Short mmCIF file of C-alpha atoms in Angstrom, two decimals:
data_model
loop_
_atom_site.label_atom_id
_atom_site.label_comp_id
_atom_site.label_asym_id
_atom_site.label_seq_id
_atom_site.Cartn_x
_atom_site.Cartn_y
_atom_site.Cartn_z
CA MET A 245 62.66 185.26 218.19
CA ASP A 246 64.34 185.70 214.76
CA ILE A 247 68.15 185.25 216.35
CA SER A 248 69.33 187.10 213.24
CA GLU A 249 67.82 190.32 214.53
CA LEU A 250 69.97 191.02 217.02
CA SER A 251 72.99 191.04 214.78
CA ASP A 252 74.47 194.78 213.20
CA ILE A 253 75.35 194.04 209.51
CA GLN A 254 75.92 197.48 208.30
CA SER A 255 78.18 197.92 212.09
CA GLU A 256 80.10 195.08 210.96
CA SER A 257 80.43 195.85 207.47
CA GLY A 258 82.13 199.13 208.91
CA VAL A 259 84.54 197.54 210.94
CA ILE A 260 86.07 195.70 208.06
CA GLY A 261 85.64 198.36 205.47
CA THR A 262 87.40 200.87 208.05
CA LEU A 263 90.29 198.53 209.09
CA ILE A 264 91.07 198.52 205.15
CA PHE A 265 91.93 202.08 205.12
CA HIS A 266 92.86 202.33 208.73
CA PRO A 267 94.31 198.43 209.73
CA GLU A 268 95.90 199.55 213.04
CA TYR A 269 92.59 200.69 214.74
CA ILE A 270 92.55 197.05 215.00
CA LEU A 271 95.38 197.29 218.10
CA HIS A 272 92.12 199.34 219.44
CA SER A 273 90.03 196.28 219.48
CA ASP A 274 91.70 193.57 219.05
CA THR A 275 91.29 192.86 222.96
CA PHE A 276 87.33 193.35 223.28
CA LEU A 277 86.45 192.02 219.77
CA LYS A 278 87.24 189.11 218.50
CA ALA A 279 86.21 187.56 214.28
CA GLY A 280 83.42 185.11 216.69
CA HIS A 281 82.11 187.85 217.73
CA PHE A 282 80.77 188.37 213.76
CA TYR A 283 77.02 188.06 212.67
CA ASN A 284 77.92 187.60 208.75
CA VAL A 285 81.07 184.73 208.84
CA GLU A 286 83.35 185.73 206.45
CA ASN A 287 83.27 189.04 208.34
CA GLY A 288 84.33 187.44 210.94
CA CYS A 289 86.84 185.57 208.73
CA VAL A 290 88.19 188.65 207.00
CA TYR A 291 88.54 190.57 210.67
CA TRP A 292 90.80 187.33 211.85
CA ALA A 293 93.31 187.61 208.44
CA ILE A 294 93.68 191.14 209.26
CA GLN A 295 94.63 190.78 212.40
CA GLU A 296 97.23 188.16 211.55
CA LEU A 297 98.68 190.09 208.95
CA ILE A 298 99.30 193.07 211.88
CA GLU A 299 100.42 190.94 213.76
CA GLU A 300 102.93 190.22 211.84
CA GLY A 301 104.08 193.46 210.58
CA ILE A 302 102.47 193.85 207.81
CA ASN A 303 99.99 197.01 208.34
CA ASN A 304 98.79 196.99 203.92
CA ILE A 305 95.73 195.68 203.85
CA ASP A 306 94.16 195.32 199.68
CA ALA A 307 93.03 191.61 198.08
CA LEU A 308 96.30 189.49 197.88
CA ASN A 309 97.56 189.84 200.97
CA LEU A 310 93.50 189.25 202.31
CA SER A 311 93.30 186.39 199.89
CA ASN A 312 97.26 184.94 201.04
CA LYS A 313 95.90 185.29 204.75
CA LEU A 314 92.90 183.94 204.41
CA ASN A 315 93.91 180.53 202.05
CA SER A 316 96.38 180.16 204.51
CA ASN A 317 93.93 178.67 206.78
CA THR A 318 92.66 175.38 206.43
CA GLY A 319 89.36 175.68 208.47
CA VAL A 320 88.65 179.07 207.51
CA LYS A 321 89.33 178.62 203.44
CA HIS A 322 86.76 176.08 204.06
CA THR A 323 84.46 178.40 205.29
CA ILE A 324 84.87 180.76 202.96
CA GLU A 325 84.58 178.07 200.22
CA LYS A 326 80.91 177.11 202.45
CA TYR A 327 79.33 180.56 202.83
CA ASN A 328 80.43 181.39 198.94
CA LEU A 329 82.36 184.28 200.15
CA PRO A 330 82.45 187.24 196.95
CA SER A 331 86.23 187.64 195.19
CA VAL A 332 88.03 189.55 197.43
CA GLN A 333 88.85 192.24 195.30
CA GLU A 334 85.06 192.92 195.28
CA PHE A 335 84.24 192.70 199.11
CA VAL A 336 87.60 195.37 199.35
CA GLU A 337 85.76 197.66 196.85
CA LEU A 338 82.34 196.67 198.53
CA TYR A 339 83.06 197.54 201.92
CA LYS A 340 86.01 200.63 201.03
CA GLU A 341 82.45 202.52 200.56
CA LEU A 342 81.33 202.19 204.65
CA ALA A 343 84.87 202.94 205.99
CA ARG A 344 85.12 205.84 208.76
CA HIS A 345 87.73 207.27 209.46
CA THR A 346 88.69 208.25 213.46
CA LEU A 347 89.35 206.20 215.68
CA GLU A 348 85.86 207.06 217.62
CA GLU A 349 83.54 206.16 215.11
CA TYR A 350 85.55 202.52 214.94
CA LEU A 351 85.59 202.01 218.37
CA MET A 352 81.72 202.47 218.27
CA LEU A 353 81.16 200.24 215.08
CA ALA A 354 83.44 197.33 217.59
CA LYS A 355 81.55 197.46 220.94
CA ASN A 356 78.42 198.09 219.03
CA VAL A 357 79.40 193.83 217.19
CA THR A 358 80.89 192.80 220.33
CA GLU A 359 77.95 193.78 222.18
CA LEU A 360 75.31 192.14 220.09
CA ALA A 361 77.89 189.34 220.50
CA PHE A 362 77.04 189.07 223.00
CA LYS A 363 73.33 189.49 223.69
CA ARG A 364 73.22 185.89 221.10
CA ASP A 365 75.43 184.16 223.10
CA LEU A 366 72.97 185.21 226.03
CA TYR A 367 70.00 184.35 224.42
CA LYS A 368 70.93 180.89 223.35
CA LYS A 369 71.71 180.19 226.58
CA LEU A 370 69.08 180.95 228.42
CA VAL A 371 66.62 179.20 225.09
CA GLY A 372 68.30 176.26 226.99
CA LEU A 373 68.45 176.93 229.94
CA SER A 374 64.44 177.50 229.77
CA GLY A 375 63.87 173.77 228.58
CA LYS A 376 66.24 172.42 231.66
CA CYS A 377 63.16 173.61 233.32
CA PHE A 378 61.25 170.90 232.00
CA ASP A 379 63.01 168.27 233.25
CA LYS A 380 61.21 166.74 235.98
CA ASN A 381 64.72 165.04 237.26
CA LEU A 382 66.68 167.87 237.48
CA THR A 383 66.40 169.48 241.73
CA LEU A 384 66.23 172.80 241.86
CA ASP A 385 70.80 172.53 243.62
CA ASP A 386 71.24 171.35 240.09
CA LEU A 387 69.36 174.00 237.97
CA SER A 388 70.33 176.59 239.65
CA GLY A 389 74.09 175.39 239.09
CA ASP A 390 73.52 174.83 235.72
CA VAL A 391 71.87 179.40 235.65
CA TYR A 392 75.18 180.50 237.24
CA GLY A 393 77.41 178.08 235.11
CA GLU A 394 75.97 179.01 231.96
CA LEU A 395 76.08 182.62 232.69
CA ASP A 396 79.60 182.59 234.18
CA ASP A 397 80.65 181.77 230.99
CA VAL A 398 79.28 183.56 229.11
CA THR A 399 79.81 186.40 231.39
CA ALA A 400 83.29 185.91 232.00
CA GLU A 401 84.60 185.82 228.22
CA PHE A 402 82.82 189.64 227.10
CA ILE A 403 83.38 190.91 229.87
CA CYS A 404 86.27 189.41 232.17
CA GLY A 405 87.81 189.20 228.30
CA SER A 406 89.15 185.39 229.74
CA ASP A 407 88.92 182.17 232.45
CA VAL A 408 87.78 183.63 236.00
CA LYS A 409 90.40 181.73 237.52
CA LEU A 410 91.88 181.65 241.48
CA LEU A 411 95.01 182.97 242.60
CA GLY A 412 95.90 179.18 243.19
CA ASP A 413 94.58 178.21 239.07
CA GLU A 414 97.67 180.46 238.31
CA ILE A 415 100.65 180.59 240.91
CA ASP A 416 102.36 178.29 238.76
CA ASP A 417 102.42 180.09 235.54
CA ILE A 418 103.03 183.95 237.18
CA TRP A 419 106.51 182.05 239.64
CA HIS A 420 107.75 180.59 236.48
CA GLU A 421 107.82 184.40 234.76
CA ILE A 422 108.60 185.72 238.35
CA GLU A 423 111.56 182.88 237.66
CA SER A 424 112.17 183.65 233.86
CA ARG A 425 112.70 187.72 235.02
CA ARG A 426 115.58 187.22 236.94
CA THR A 427 119.23 187.35 234.44
CA SER A 428 122.25 184.37 235.20
CA ASP A 429 123.68 186.61 237.85
CA GLY A 430 120.99 187.02 240.37
CA MET A 431 119.13 190.91 238.53
CA TYR A 432 115.90 190.55 237.94
CA GLY A 433 113.91 193.21 234.57
CA ILE A 434 116.18 194.69 232.12
CA PRO A 435 119.31 196.33 234.23
CA SER A 436 120.02 200.26 233.70
CA LYS A 437 123.33 200.91 231.92
CA PHE A 438 124.50 202.99 235.40
CA LYS A 439 125.36 200.07 238.51
CA SER A 440 124.83 201.46 241.33
CA PHE A 441 120.54 202.39 239.70
CA ASN A 442 120.73 198.59 239.84
CA LYS A 443 121.53 198.62 243.26
CA HIS A 444 117.77 200.56 243.72
CA PHE A 445 115.60 199.27 240.23
CA THR A 446 115.98 198.11 237.37
CA TYR A 447 114.05 198.38 234.08
CA GLU A 448 111.00 196.07 234.81
CA THR A 449 107.77 195.02 232.47
CA GLY A 450 104.85 197.75 233.27
CA GLU A 451 106.43 200.08 235.23
CA LEU A 452 107.58 203.56 233.98
CA VAL A 453 110.59 205.29 235.29
CA VAL A 454 111.44 209.08 234.77
CA VAL A 455 114.42 210.64 234.29
CA GLN A 456 113.54 215.15 235.86
CA ALA A 457 116.59 217.37 234.91
CA LYS A 458 117.07 220.40 233.64
CA TYR A 459 116.68 222.89 230.70
CA LYS A 460 119.66 221.63 228.61
CA GLU A 461 121.70 219.14 232.03
CA GLY A 462 121.52 215.85 229.08
CA LYS A 463 118.85 214.46 230.18
CA SER A 464 117.73 213.01 226.05
CA ILE A 465 122.26 211.39 226.52
CA ILE A 466 121.04 209.77 230.00
CA LEU A 467 118.44 207.98 227.99
CA MET A 468 120.03 207.34 224.70
CA ASN A 469 122.87 205.89 226.93
CA GLU A 470 119.92 203.88 228.42
CA VAL A 471 119.17 202.68 225.25
CA VAL A 472 122.77 201.90 223.93
CA HIS A 473 123.09 199.56 226.36
CA LYS A 474 119.68 197.86 226.50
CA LEU A 475 120.87 196.75 222.48
CA LYS A 476 124.37 195.84 222.86
CA ASN A 477 122.69 193.52 225.17
CA GLY A 478 119.82 192.10 222.76
CA VAL A 479 116.44 193.89 223.65
CA PRO A 480 115.17 195.32 221.01
CA VAL A 481 113.86 199.55 221.63
CA LEU A 482 111.41 202.06 219.96
CA VAL A 483 112.27 205.57 220.91
CA VAL A 484 109.59 207.83 220.48
CA ASP A 485 111.05 211.52 220.49
CA THR A 486 109.19 215.07 220.91
CA GLU A 487 111.92 216.82 220.74
CA MET A 488 114.88 216.27 218.61
CA GLN A 489 114.73 214.82 214.70
CA THR A 490 115.80 212.02 213.61
CA ARG A 491 119.65 213.16 211.57
CA LEU A 492 119.96 215.07 215.24
CA TYR A 493 119.72 211.82 217.11
CA VAL A 494 121.65 209.99 215.00
CA GLU A 495 124.19 212.53 215.14
CA ARG A 496 124.62 212.25 218.84
CA LEU A 497 123.98 207.94 218.59
CA LEU A 498 127.42 208.25 215.64
CA ALA A 499 129.58 210.15 218.00
CA HIS A 500 128.67 208.18 222.05
CA LEU A 501 129.03 204.61 219.61
CA SER A 502 132.39 206.44 217.13
CA ALA A 503 133.14 207.74 221.21
CA VAL A 504 133.96 211.36 217.80
CA ASP A 505 133.41 214.59 218.77
CA ILE A 506 129.88 215.55 217.84
CA GLU A 507 131.12 218.02 215.96
CA LYS A 508 133.92 216.17 213.66
CA VAL A 509 130.38 214.11 213.41
CA LYS A 510 128.39 217.13 211.53
CA ASN A 511 131.32 218.63 209.94
CA GLY A 512 132.85 215.98 208.43
CA ARG A 513 136.66 217.38 210.17
CA TYR A 514 137.37 213.36 211.29
CA ASN A 515 140.94 211.27 210.93
CA ALA A 516 140.62 207.81 208.91
CA GLU A 517 141.14 205.58 212.03
CA GLU A 518 137.72 208.17 213.39
CA GLU A 519 135.86 207.61 210.39
CA GLN A 520 135.94 203.60 210.19
CA ARG A 521 134.69 204.06 214.02
CA ILE A 522 131.80 205.91 212.52
CA LYS A 523 131.41 203.26 209.57
CA ASP A 524 132.16 200.17 212.05
CA SER A 525 129.45 202.24 214.16
CA ILE A 526 126.91 202.47 211.82
CA ALA A 527 127.28 199.06 210.14
CA TRP A 528 126.09 198.28 214.02
CA ILE A 529 123.65 200.09 214.02
CA LYS A 530 121.71 198.47 211.18
CA LYS A 531 121.67 195.43 213.38
CA GLN A 532 119.66 196.52 215.62
CA LYS A 533 116.11 195.55 216.67
CA PHE A 534 115.51 199.65 216.51
CA LYS A 535 113.38 202.45 216.15
CA HIS A 536 113.12 206.14 216.48
CA ILE A 537 110.24 208.16 215.82
CA TYR A 538 110.74 211.81 215.99
CA LYS A 539 106.79 212.87 216.25
CA PRO A 540 107.02 216.75 218.68
CA GLU A 541 102.52 216.29 218.92
CA ILE A 542 101.44 212.67 219.54
CA SER A 543 98.53 211.71 221.37
CA ASP A 544 97.68 209.49 223.03
CA ASN A 545 95.98 206.66 221.25
CA GLU A 546 98.44 207.38 218.68
CA LEU A 547 101.28 206.55 221.39
CA TYR A 548 99.26 203.10 222.11
CA THR A 549 99.46 202.45 218.36
CA THR A 550 102.94 202.83 217.45
CA CYS A 551 103.93 201.12 220.48
CA LYS A 552 101.70 197.18 219.70
CA LEU A 553 103.01 197.79 215.60
CA TRP A 554 106.54 198.08 216.53
CA ILE A 555 105.92 195.13 219.11
CA ASN A 556 104.08 193.20 216.42
CA LYS A 557 107.05 194.15 214.03
CA ILE A 558 110.33 193.37 216.33
CA GLY A 559 108.69 192.95 219.81
CA ILE A 560 110.16 195.84 221.14
CA ARG A 561 110.58 195.46 225.41
CA PHE A 562 111.59 199.07 226.08
CA LEU A 563 110.28 202.77 225.48
CA VAL A 564 112.24 205.42 226.07
CA PHE A 565 109.31 208.33 225.90
CA ASP A 566 111.65 212.13 225.32
CA TYR A 567 109.46 213.63 226.97
CA LEU A 568 106.89 214.83 229.18
CA LYS A 569 105.53 217.97 228.77
CA SER A 570 102.72 220.18 228.19
CA ASN A 571 101.60 223.59 226.62
CA GLU A 572 99.43 224.69 228.10
CA SER A 573 99.54 228.23 229.88
CA GLU A 574 97.24 228.02 232.72
CA THR A 575 99.29 226.32 235.66
CA GLY A 576 96.33 224.44 236.64
CA THR A 577 95.65 222.70 233.39
CA ASN A 578 99.39 221.79 233.03
CA TYR A 579 99.23 219.75 235.98
CA ASN A 580 96.32 218.17 234.88
CA VAL A 581 97.61 216.94 231.22
CA LEU A 582 101.26 215.41 232.68
CA GLY A 583 99.28 214.22 235.28
CA ALA A 584 97.04 212.79 233.25
CA LYS A 585 100.19 211.76 230.09
CA CYS A 586 102.19 209.36 233.49
CA ASP A 587 99.36 208.31 234.12
CA PHE A 588 99.02 207.08 230.84
CA LEU A 589 102.36 206.00 229.97
CA LYS A 590 102.49 204.15 233.08
CA ASN A 591 98.43 202.41 232.84
CA LYS A 592 98.24 201.40 229.12
CA ILE A 593 101.47 202.44 227.85
CA ALA A 594 103.93 200.15 230.18
CA GLY A 595 101.15 198.14 232.20
CA GLU A 596 98.97 196.89 228.74
CA LEU A 597 101.64 195.99 226.02
CA ASN A 598 103.55 195.32 229.28
CA LEU A 599 106.80 196.88 228.30
CA ALA A 600 109.72 198.70 230.52
CA VAL A 601 109.12 202.14 229.48
CA LEU A 602 111.93 205.15 230.18
CA ALA A 603 110.61 208.90 230.08
CA ALA A 604 112.00 212.43 231.03
CA CYS A 605 110.98 215.59 232.31
CA GLN A 606 111.76 219.03 233.07
CA LEU A 607 112.60 220.81 236.32
CA ASN A 608 112.30 223.71 236.08
CA ARG A 609 114.85 226.45 238.11
CA GLN A 610 114.18 225.23 241.89
CA GLY A 611 115.04 222.51 240.75
CA GLU A 612 111.20 221.20 241.41
CA VAL A 613 108.67 219.02 238.40
CA ALA A 614 108.19 221.84 236.20
CA ASP A 615 104.16 222.23 235.60
CA SER A 616 102.97 218.90 237.92
CA ILE A 617 104.07 217.50 241.01
CA LYS A 618 101.66 214.91 239.75
CA ILE A 619 103.75 212.81 237.74
CA ASN A 620 105.75 211.68 241.12
CA ARG A 621 101.82 210.37 241.70
CA TYR A 622 102.11 208.06 238.76
CA LEU A 623 106.12 206.91 238.22
CA SER A 624 107.08 203.85 239.76
CA VAL A 625 110.78 205.82 240.03
CA GLY A 626 111.94 209.05 239.62
CA ILE A 627 115.95 210.16 239.26
CA LYS A 628 116.75 213.55 239.27
CA TYR A 629 120.05 213.75 237.53
CA GLY A 630 122.14 217.80 236.77
CA GLN A 631 125.30 218.88 236.16
CA LYS A 632 127.45 219.41 240.08
CA THR A 633 128.43 223.11 241.42
CA GLN A 634 131.97 223.74 240.94
CA GLU A 635 131.53 223.60 245.04
CA GLN A 636 130.11 220.42 243.73
CA MET A 637 132.80 219.28 241.88
CA VAL A 638 135.46 220.54 244.46
CA LYS A 639 134.62 218.84 247.79
CA ASP A 640 133.69 215.03 246.01
CA GLY A 641 137.10 215.33 243.74
CA ALA A 642 137.57 214.97 240.06
CA GLU A 643 137.98 211.65 240.01
CA CYS A 644 133.88 212.17 240.95
CA GLY A 645 132.83 213.06 237.55
CA ASN A 646 130.55 216.56 236.93
CA ALA A 647 127.72 215.28 237.08
CA TYR A 648 124.42 213.20 239.38
CA ALA A 649 121.92 211.56 240.03
CA LYS A 650 119.22 211.07 242.63
CA ILE A 651 116.83 208.35 243.16
CA TYR A 652 114.22 210.30 244.74
CA VAL A 653 111.33 208.28 244.60
CA ASN A 654 111.01 205.13 244.59
CA ARG A 655 108.11 202.24 244.49
CA LEU A 656 110.52 199.27 243.29
CA GLY A 657 112.77 199.68 246.13
CA LYS A 658 114.72 201.41 248.41
CA GLN A 659 115.46 205.21 247.52
CA MET A 660 117.77 208.59 248.62
CA ARG A 661 116.30 210.92 251.26
CA GLU A 662 115.43 214.11 248.91
CA ASP A 663 116.70 215.97 252.40
CA ASP A 664 120.21 214.50 251.98
CA GLU A 665 122.29 216.60 249.48
CA ASP A 666 125.32 213.94 250.70
CA ASP A 667 123.31 211.45 248.70
CA TYR A 668 123.95 211.11 245.48
CA ILE A 669 125.21 209.14 242.67
CA ASP A 670 128.39 210.71 241.41
CA LEU A 671 128.55 210.45 237.55
CA TYR A 672 130.55 212.53 234.41
CA PHE A 673 129.05 213.85 231.14
CA ASP A 674 130.70 214.62 228.39
CA GLY A 675 128.96 216.51 225.60
CA ASP A 676 131.50 216.17 222.63
CA LYS A 677 131.22 212.52 222.81
CA MET A 678 127.64 212.26 223.67
CA THR A 679 127.91 209.68 227.09
CA ILE A 680 127.56 209.55 230.91
CA SER A 681 129.45 206.81 232.65
CA GLU A 682 129.76 205.68 236.66
CA VAL A 683 132.46 207.04 238.24
CA LYS A 684 133.86 207.07 241.64
CA GLN A 685 132.26 207.67 244.06
CA HIS A 686 132.20 210.55 246.61
CA SER A 687 133.03 210.06 250.68
CA LYS A 688 129.63 210.65 252.49
CA GLN A 689 129.77 213.30 255.08
CA ASN A 690 129.53 212.88 258.55
CA ASN A 691 127.32 215.21 259.38
CA PHE A 692 127.53 213.43 262.88
#
């Protein structure tokens, strides 16, 4: 049989043509589609070049960028010359005609290319094994061992995505990862700004922490305070904000960093010393690996692509998503939508992209997770945050602040009893300077 029949040049060309217009789509296929899977060698070379450009943070795919990247690798350059690839400019113009403009269409093409590559490799293995059937010196054990070995190899590459290893083969690397996650003082993961939080959890890669608060009680401010703390500790951060435009976010950020009242930051009625603090804060922001994106509506695919792009650009390790919400009118639909969003953040964003994720959601008037108990099903840590009542402030004392946080769901460490109204962490919320700080902790009531 002609092995070329196990190929689809139109699908391969469609993949390349699509990536010229939508290079970010490669971030959805790079886990299963490899350059070596293309039957047409020049298609494989161009796919490799696009993947390299994206990983370098370059998302403008044109003839010049492709040419430079293709010529930067001696092996690839030699392959191109051997197979007489037409000029890159001609290649780009020709393949643009085959582009698809939805992620779903692209993935259909990419999976078709992968499946055909699997069939070609499998066919080659089977042809080789059929020859061994005529070797009279091979025993049943020898032949069966060869069969399982060959088929396992091709299955591991395409189905499992990597070599199949026992845990014992990986344990040294895993232990090294465990050790490397510790800080010099024995902390693990990314510590919180709030020291009392660190007694319960830290922000670990692959995990999702959700701050839950009532409307207009400061949930976005506690997220911003954590962002600044991470940046000051050298952790690159991406904020995806569904509520606040970047200008408004920057006003709050400058108030927090400069300790100048937010109203003065907005109206410009600050003195010379305050103005200098604002300028110093702006200069500090310019040096940070930090991106704020305002996107009122963002799909799961767009969020995934955005995260991978900024991982490539600045190596983000900490993602803030503000906030989990649903515009559905039906309560039952809301349950499913919010649960699915939380599941996506936990497993696809935190888990698959190896990020620590901090998100927020809104509590209803009864102090319960608004619309969806399913959020608590998927998160790693759930924190109820709010402002204290007048009675709480009198009972705790003025030095114990005006706000509180209760870690009532925790799969990473110890949690607080939700039915114990006296078990919470004391905080001080300064709305003028957009700052939340940990303060003296109240004495718990002894009910026995």
